[in-house]
Amino acid sequence: MPDRDASLETIQRELTAFARRARAAAARLHPELSLVSYTLLAHLEEQGGCRATDLAAHYLLDKSTVSRQIAGLERLGFVERRPAPEDQRAQVLHLTARGADTLAQVAANRRDAFRERLGDWDDADLDRFAGYLLRYNASNRTLIQHAPQN
Amino acid sequence: MPDRDASLETIQRELTAFARRARAAAARLHPELSLVSYTLLAHLEEQGGCRATDLAAHYLLDKSTVSRQIAGLERLGFVERRPAPEDQRAQVLHLTARGADTLAQVAANRRDAFRERLGDWDDADLDRFAGYLLRYNASNRTLIQHAPQN
DNA sequence: CCTTTAAGTTGTACTATACAACCGAACCCG
DNA sequence: CGGGTTCGGTTGTATAGTACAACTTAAAGG
């Protein structure tokens, strides 16, 4: 019964539609933190601090892009730079208390929005959907290893 | 067993990760057509032509944004404007043969990329994943109806 | 008719991004 | 150990996508 090509077509179309709206949706949901800023802060929290280069590598961004993003977040008082003990060239980026607060606030907003949006899904469906997304993104990550540029 | 909050968290994180990469991925996959251009052309094909205003409404874009996007696509020879028979203010946008060709080419590339990426998924999983994405985006669409701006 | 509304364009500004050139520190080989 | 090489980061420059506001022209409607 499942038509493989139709499914692929749908997946492609719906993911594209989602991607197109994501930035604007994030801006609406939390104007004080862009999707990218949010992501970088969340990574810093999760990792307990890391270098700009690590962020660039992880998110496939140019180091200049990360440098400017971080400069903005520092200006806002959300991150601070600490000397890296083992390499004087590097700086380790850390969330400030203010950054952690803002991140927590935004994360809560997002959580609520998702909870609302997915409120009528049953647990098993949510679980499967989460699993599929993980699997999809993991395959993406694999492909990226082989990609040339960026 | 499925933990609802954990699933929500994962869905949120993975969708965000995907959104962040989508544009760059599209640029890599088909440099000649950005994600937005692709989307607009695909909509024109699907609809068999429509007005700029319709595109703006459908994709929640400002009309100036659409105007410039279309201007670009026209410059590339991918779309043409025809007078709207019933309203002299409006123009109906149509794909040109060249636009249709390019779109078909890009769509084929995308299809291949997705087929490759999802090659090891079995049919039932693909079908369910497609269904979940449809359902997710549909709820998004509903929320957007209530949103104020844009 | 004359006001209001709708479709589109243009001016302006901002953000995210990339690439290239650069700086300075650290690393490593001979 | 010393000088070339690599690495982390910043800055200059350019581009794309987007929004908002002001404007133009045309339709619609009392």
Short mmCIF file of C-alpha atoms (C1' of nucleotides) in Angstrom, two decimals:
data_model
loop_
_atom_site.label_atom_id
_atom_site.label_comp_id
_atom_site.label_asym_id
_atom_site.label_seq_id
_atom_site.Cartn_x
_atom_site.Cartn_y
_atom_site.Cartn_z
CA MET A 1 0.00 0.00 0.00
CA PRO A 2 2.66 2.61 0.84
CA ASP A 3 3.95 4.08 -2.40
CA ARG A 4 7.60 4.73 -1.88
CA ASP A 5 7.93 7.53 -4.41
CA ALA A 6 4.85 9.29 -3.15
CA SER A 7 6.22 9.16 0.37
CA LEU A 8 9.56 10.55 -0.74
CA GLU A 9 7.80 13.30 -2.61
CA THR A 10 5.75 14.21 0.42
CA ILE A 11 8.72 14.17 2.75
CA GLN A 12 10.64 16.41 0.43
CA ARG A 13 7.80 18.85 -0.01
CA GLU A 14 6.90 19.05 3.64
CA LEU A 15 10.44 19.41 4.88
CA THR A 16 10.97 22.19 2.37
CA ALA A 17 7.82 23.94 3.46
CA PHE A 18 8.90 23.66 7.04
CA ALA A 19 12.39 25.01 6.36
CA ARG A 20 10.99 28.00 4.55
CA ARG A 21 8.88 29.03 7.49
CA ALA A 22 11.23 28.19 10.31
CA ARG A 23 13.18 31.41 10.54
CA ALA A 24 10.16 33.65 10.45
CA ALA A 25 8.35 31.42 12.91
CA ALA A 26 11.28 31.58 15.32
CA ALA A 27 11.43 35.34 14.96
CA ARG A 28 7.75 35.56 15.84
CA LEU A 29 8.10 33.19 18.77
CA HIS A 30 11.14 34.83 20.34
CA PRO A 31 12.15 38.09 18.70
CA GLU A 32 14.98 38.58 21.14
CA LEU A 33 16.91 35.55 19.92
CA SER A 34 17.21 34.48 16.29
CA LEU A 35 17.13 30.82 15.38
CA VAL A 36 20.88 30.82 14.96
CA SER A 37 21.60 32.65 18.21
CA TYR A 38 19.30 30.32 20.02
CA THR A 39 21.08 27.35 18.59
CA LEU A 40 24.51 28.64 19.50
CA LEU A 41 23.50 29.47 23.04
CA ALA A 42 21.87 26.10 23.45
CA HIS A 43 25.02 24.42 22.26
CA LEU A 44 27.11 26.37 24.73
CA GLU A 45 24.80 25.35 27.52
CA GLU A 46 24.76 21.74 26.49
CA GLN A 47 28.53 21.58 26.14
CA GLY A 48 29.30 23.76 29.10
CA GLY A 49 31.33 26.07 26.88
CA CYS A 50 33.36 25.53 23.74
CA ARG A 51 35.45 27.38 21.19
CA ALA A 52 34.10 29.37 18.26
CA THR A 53 35.79 26.97 15.90
CA ASP A 54 33.89 24.08 17.42
CA LEU A 55 30.61 25.87 16.83
CA ALA A 56 31.54 26.55 13.24
CA ALA A 57 32.46 22.94 12.64
CA HIS A 58 29.36 21.60 14.31
CA TYR A 59 26.94 23.81 12.46
CA LEU A 60 28.79 24.00 9.18
CA LEU A 61 29.11 27.73 9.41
CA ASP A 62 32.01 29.85 8.33
CA LYS A 63 34.19 30.95 11.21
CA SER A 64 33.59 34.57 10.30
CA THR A 65 29.88 34.01 10.66
CA VAL A 66 30.32 32.51 14.08
CA SER A 67 32.72 35.25 15.06
CA ARG A 68 30.11 37.90 14.29
CA GLN A 69 27.28 35.99 15.88
CA ILE A 70 29.28 35.58 19.04
CA ALA A 71 30.30 39.22 18.99
CA GLY A 72 26.61 40.09 18.94
CA LEU A 73 25.80 37.72 21.76
CA GLU A 74 28.67 39.12 23.77
CA ARG A 75 27.42 42.66 23.16
CA LEU A 76 24.07 41.53 24.54
CA GLY A 77 25.83 40.11 27.57
CA PHE A 78 24.77 36.54 26.84
CA VAL A 79 28.20 34.99 26.44
CA GLU A 80 31.65 35.69 27.77
CA ARG A 81 35.08 34.68 26.55
CA ARG A 82 37.59 33.02 28.79
CA PRO A 83 41.17 32.26 27.90
CA ALA A 84 41.71 28.65 27.00
CA PRO A 85 44.08 27.20 29.54
CA GLU A 86 45.89 24.95 27.12
CA ASP A 87 46.02 27.12 24.02
CA GLN A 88 46.63 30.83 24.24
CA ARG A 89 45.29 31.36 20.74
CA ALA A 90 41.86 30.12 21.65
CA GLN A 91 39.00 31.46 23.74
CA VAL A 92 36.47 29.32 25.46
CA LEU A 93 32.96 30.71 25.19
CA HIS A 94 30.63 30.44 28.14
CA LEU A 95 27.06 31.42 28.82
CA THR A 96 26.69 34.23 31.30
CA ALA A 97 23.97 34.09 33.93
CA ARG A 98 22.01 36.54 31.83
CA GLY A 99 22.52 34.38 28.76
CA ALA A 100 21.38 31.30 30.61
CA ASP A 101 18.27 33.11 31.84
CA THR A 102 17.32 34.31 28.40
CA LEU A 103 17.96 30.93 26.90
CA ALA A 104 15.80 29.29 29.53
CA GLN A 105 13.03 31.77 28.86
CA VAL A 106 13.13 31.22 25.13
CA ALA A 107 13.38 27.48 25.54
CA ALA A 108 10.28 27.57 27.70
CA ASN A 109 8.39 29.55 25.07
CA ARG A 110 9.42 27.12 22.42
CA ARG A 111 8.50 24.17 24.57
CA ASP A 112 5.06 25.62 25.14
CA ALA A 113 4.56 26.32 21.47
CA PHE A 114 5.49 22.79 20.55
CA ARG A 115 3.38 21.35 23.32
CA GLU A 116 0.43 23.29 22.03
CA ARG A 117 1.05 22.44 18.43
CA LEU A 118 1.46 18.76 19.16
CA GLY A 119 -1.08 18.59 21.94
CA ASP A 120 -3.43 16.25 20.15
CA TRP A 121 -0.79 13.72 19.13
CA ASP A 122 -0.67 10.60 21.16
CA ASP A 123 2.51 9.54 22.91
CA ALA A 124 3.37 6.75 20.55
CA ASP A 125 3.13 8.99 17.50
CA LEU A 126 5.29 11.64 19.10
CA ASP A 127 7.85 9.06 19.97
CA ARG A 128 7.93 7.65 16.46
CA PHE A 129 8.07 11.09 14.89
CA ALA A 130 11.00 12.02 17.12
CA GLY A 131 12.73 8.82 16.13
CA TYR A 132 12.25 9.48 12.44
CA LEU A 133 13.62 13.00 12.71
CA LEU A 134 16.66 11.75 14.56
CA ARG A 135 17.25 9.14 11.94
CA TYR A 136 16.77 11.60 9.11
CA ASN A 137 19.17 14.14 10.55
CA ALA A 138 21.72 11.49 11.37
CA SER A 139 21.82 10.39 7.74
CA ASN A 140 22.20 14.01 6.76
CA ARG A 141 25.15 14.30 9.07
CA THR A 142 26.77 11.31 7.44
CA LEU A 143 26.41 12.77 3.98
CA ILE A 144 27.91 16.02 5.16
CA GLN A 145 31.10 14.26 6.16
CA HIS A 146 31.71 13.58 2.51
CA ALA A 147 30.75 17.01 1.27
CA PRO A 148 33.64 19.06 -0.07
CA GLN A 149 33.16 22.68 0.94
CA ASN A 150 31.88 24.91 3.67
CA MET B 1 7.39 3.92 27.86
CA PRO B 2 7.46 6.89 25.45
CA ASP B 3 8.24 10.00 27.47
CA ARG B 4 6.14 12.78 26.03
CA ASP B 5 8.42 15.63 27.07
CA ALA B 6 11.51 13.90 25.81
CA SER B 7 9.83 13.35 22.46
CA LEU B 8 8.78 16.98 22.25
CA GLU B 9 12.29 18.05 23.11
CA THR B 10 13.76 15.84 20.43
CA ILE B 11 11.29 16.97 17.80
CA GLN B 12 12.03 20.57 18.57
CA ARG B 13 15.75 20.10 18.50
CA GLU B 14 15.83 18.05 15.35
CA LEU B 15 13.48 20.26 13.40
CA THR B 16 15.58 23.25 14.40
CA ALA B 17 18.75 21.52 13.31
CA PHE B 18 17.17 20.67 10.02
CA ALA B 19 15.90 24.20 9.41
CA ARG B 20 19.32 25.64 10.05
CA ARG B 21 20.92 23.47 7.42
CA ALA B 22 18.21 23.50 4.80
CA ARG B 23 19.15 26.62 2.89
CA ALA B 24 22.80 25.78 2.62
CA ALA B 25 21.95 22.22 1.68
CA ALA B 26 19.66 23.43 -1.09
CA ALA B 27 22.35 25.79 -2.35
CA ARG B 28 24.78 22.89 -2.51
CA LEU B 29 22.30 20.62 -4.23
CA HIS B 30 21.15 23.10 -6.86
CA PRO B 31 23.12 26.33 -6.96
CA GLU B 32 21.08 27.64 -9.84
CA LEU B 33 17.86 27.81 -7.84
CA SER B 34 17.60 28.91 -4.24
CA LEU B 35 15.19 27.20 -1.90
CA VAL B 36 12.77 30.09 -2.22
CA SER B 37 12.98 30.30 -6.00
CA TYR B 38 12.48 26.59 -6.23
CA THR B 39 9.44 26.82 -4.04
CA LEU B 40 7.91 29.65 -6.01
CA LEU B 41 8.49 27.93 -9.33
CA ALA B 42 7.06 24.70 -7.99
CA HIS B 43 3.98 26.54 -6.83
CA LEU B 44 3.53 28.13 -10.23
CA GLU B 45 3.79 24.76 -11.85
CA GLU B 46 1.41 23.14 -9.45
CA GLN B 47 -1.14 25.92 -9.76
CA GLY B 48 -0.66 26.48 -13.45
CA GLY B 49 0.09 30.14 -12.81
CA CYS B 50 -1.05 32.59 -10.17
CA ARG B 51 -0.61 36.18 -9.05
CA ALA B 52 2.29 37.52 -7.01
CA THR B 53 -0.11 38.36 -4.22
CA ASP B 54 -1.22 34.76 -4.02
CA LEU B 55 2.37 33.63 -3.64
CA ALA B 56 2.93 36.15 -0.88
CA ALA B 57 -0.17 35.04 0.97
CA HIS B 58 0.61 31.38 0.60
CA TYR B 59 4.18 31.63 1.78
CA LEU B 60 3.71 34.40 4.32
CA LEU B 61 6.15 36.62 2.49
CA ASP B 62 5.94 40.34 2.03
CA LYS B 63 4.74 41.34 -1.41
CA SER B 64 7.94 43.29 -1.97
CA THR B 65 9.92 40.14 -1.36
CA VAL B 66 7.87 38.24 -3.87
CA SER B 67 8.08 41.09 -6.33
CA ARG B 68 11.86 40.99 -6.27
CA GLN B 69 12.05 37.22 -6.35
CA ILE B 70 9.81 37.15 -9.38
CA ALA B 71 11.78 39.93 -11.02
CA GLY B 72 14.86 37.76 -10.64
CA LEU B 73 13.16 34.70 -12.03
CA GLU B 74 11.88 36.74 -14.94
CA ARG B 75 15.38 38.04 -15.61
CA LEU B 76 16.50 34.43 -15.74
CA GLY B 77 13.73 33.66 -18.19
CA PHE B 78 12.00 31.21 -15.88
CA VAL B 79 8.68 33.00 -15.52
CA GLU B 80 6.64 35.35 -17.64
CA ARG B 81 3.90 37.79 -16.76
CA ARG B 82 0.59 37.80 -18.54
CA PRO B 83 -2.09 40.38 -18.09
CA ALA B 84 -4.91 39.19 -15.92
CA PRO B 85 -8.02 39.19 -18.07
CA GLU B 86 -10.36 40.29 -15.34
CA ASP B 87 -8.20 42.76 -13.43
CA GLN B 88 -5.88 45.16 -15.16
CA ARG B 89 -3.98 45.79 -11.93
CA ALA B 90 -2.88 42.21 -11.66
CA GLN B 91 -0.50 40.00 -13.61
CA VAL B 92 -0.70 36.27 -13.82
CA LEU B 93 2.66 34.59 -13.51
CA HIS B 94 3.45 31.54 -15.58
CA LEU B 95 6.39 29.23 -15.94
CA THR B 96 8.17 29.50 -19.25
CA ALA B 97 9.37 26.37 -21.03
CA ARG B 98 12.86 27.19 -19.79
CA GLY B 99 11.56 27.61 -16.27
CA ALA B 100 9.74 24.32 -16.42
CA ASP B 101 12.87 22.58 -17.69
CA THR B 102 15.05 23.97 -14.96
CA LEU B 103 12.48 23.16 -12.34
CA ALA B 104 12.22 19.60 -13.59
CA GLN B 105 15.99 19.26 -13.52
CA VAL B 106 16.26 20.56 -9.99
CA ALA B 107 13.32 18.48 -8.85
CA ALA B 108 15.04 15.40 -10.24
CA ASN B 109 18.24 16.23 -8.38
CA ARG B 110 16.33 16.69 -5.19
CA ARG B 111 14.42 13.48 -5.70
CA ASP B 112 17.67 11.59 -6.18
CA ALA B 113 19.21 13.14 -3.12
CA PHE B 114 16.24 12.19 -1.00
CA ARG B 115 16.10 8.72 -2.48
CA GLU B 116 19.71 8.23 -1.61
CA ARG B 117 19.40 9.67 1.85
CA LEU B 118 16.36 7.59 2.65
CA GLY B 119 17.44 4.54 0.72
CA ASP B 120 17.68 2.27 3.73
CA TRP B 121 14.28 3.16 5.17
CA ASP B 122 11.59 0.64 4.63
CA ASP B 123 8.36 1.58 2.92
CA ALA B 124 6.22 1.59 6.02
CA ASP B 125 8.57 3.96 7.85
CA LEU B 126 8.70 6.34 4.92
CA ASP B 127 4.96 6.34 4.73
CA ARG B 128 4.57 7.06 8.42
CA PHE B 129 7.23 9.75 8.37
CA ALA B 130 5.51 11.46 5.46
CA GLY B 131 2.25 11.32 7.34
CA TYR B 132 3.74 12.84 10.45
CA LEU B 133 5.29 15.70 8.50
CA LEU B 134 1.99 16.41 6.79
CA ARG B 135 0.22 16.43 10.07
CA TYR B 136 2.85 18.64 11.68
CA ASN B 137 2.77 21.20 8.91
CA ALA B 138 -0.99 21.21 8.78
CA SER B 139 -1.14 22.18 12.44
CA ASN B 140 1.41 24.86 11.77
CA ARG B 141 -0.79 26.21 9.01
CA THR B 142 -3.70 26.36 11.40
CA LEU B 143 -1.73 28.34 13.95
CA ILE B 144 -0.62 30.75 11.30
CA GLN B 145 -4.20 31.67 10.55
CA HIS B 146 -4.36 33.16 14.01
CA ALA B 147 -1.03 34.93 13.87
CA PRO B 148 -1.24 38.71 13.68
CA GLN B 149 1.36 40.07 11.31
CA ASN B 150 3.30 39.37 8.16
"C1'" DC C 1 -17.80 60.73 -8.95
"C1'" DC C 2 -14.81 60.40 -5.41
"C1'" DT C 3 -13.08 57.76 -1.73
"C1'" DT C 4 -11.26 53.48 -0.54
"C1'" DT C 5 -9.08 49.24 -1.45
"C1'" DA C 6 -6.03 46.12 -3.95
"C1'" DA C 7 -1.72 44.77 -6.89
"C1'" DG C 8 2.73 45.75 -7.61
"C1'" DT C 9 7.20 48.40 -7.50
"C1'" DT C 10 10.82 50.90 -5.39
"C1'" DG C 11 13.67 52.94 -1.61
"C1'" DT C 12 15.88 51.70 2.44
"C1'" DA C 13 17.63 48.91 6.03
"C1'" DC C 14 18.91 44.78 8.48
"C1'" DT C 15 20.45 39.98 9.13
"C1'" DA C 16 22.73 35.90 7.93
"C1'" DT C 17 25.97 34.25 5.37
"C1'" DA C 18 30.37 33.32 2.57
"C1'" DC C 19 35.04 34.06 0.96
"C1'" DA C 20 39.41 36.12 1.21
"C1'" DA C 21 42.97 38.56 3.46
"C1'" DC C 22 44.98 39.21 7.48
"C1'" DC C 23 47.10 38.86 12.54
"C1'" DG C 24 49.20 36.61 16.17
"C1'" DA C 25 50.13 32.58 18.78
"C1'" DA C 26 51.42 27.80 18.89
"C1'" DC C 27 53.32 23.86 16.84
"C1'" DC C 28 56.76 21.04 14.82
"C1'" DC C 29 60.56 19.52 12.04
"C1'" DG C 30 65.12 19.55 10.75
"C1'" DC D 1 66.17 26.10 18.85
"C1'" DG D 2 64.37 28.79 14.97
"C1'" DG D 3 61.64 29.53 11.04
"C1'" DG D 4 58.02 27.91 8.22
"C1'" DT D 5 53.36 26.11 8.83
"C1'" DT D 6 49.10 25.53 10.87
"C1'" DC D 7 45.34 27.12 13.72
"C1'" DG D 8 41.97 30.43 16.07
"C1'" DG D 9 39.96 34.42 15.35
"C1'" DT D 10 38.74 39.16 13.24
"C1'" DT D 11 37.80 42.25 9.61
"C1'" DG D 12 36.69 43.81 4.80
"C1'" DT D 13 33.62 43.05 1.26
"C1'" DA D 14 29.82 41.13 -1.19
"C1'" DT D 15 25.41 38.77 -1.76
"C1'" DA D 16 20.79 36.98 -0.76
"C1'" DG D 17 16.56 37.19 1.53
"C1'" DT D 18 13.65 39.63 3.94
"C1'" DA D 19 10.65 43.47 5.99
"C1'" DC D 20 8.43 47.96 6.23
"C1'" DA D 21 6.96 52.17 4.30
"C1'" DA D 22 5.89 55.18 0.57
"C1'" DC D 23 4.23 55.42 -3.80
"C1'" DT D 24 1.49 54.43 -8.39
"C1'" DT D 25 -2.11 52.84 -10.83
"C1'" DA D 26 -6.33 50.63 -11.33
"C1'" DA D 27 -10.56 48.63 -9.73
"C1'" DA D 28 -14.70 48.83 -6.74
"C1'" DG D 29 -18.45 50.70 -4.42
"C1'" DG D 30 -21.25 53.87 -1.99
#
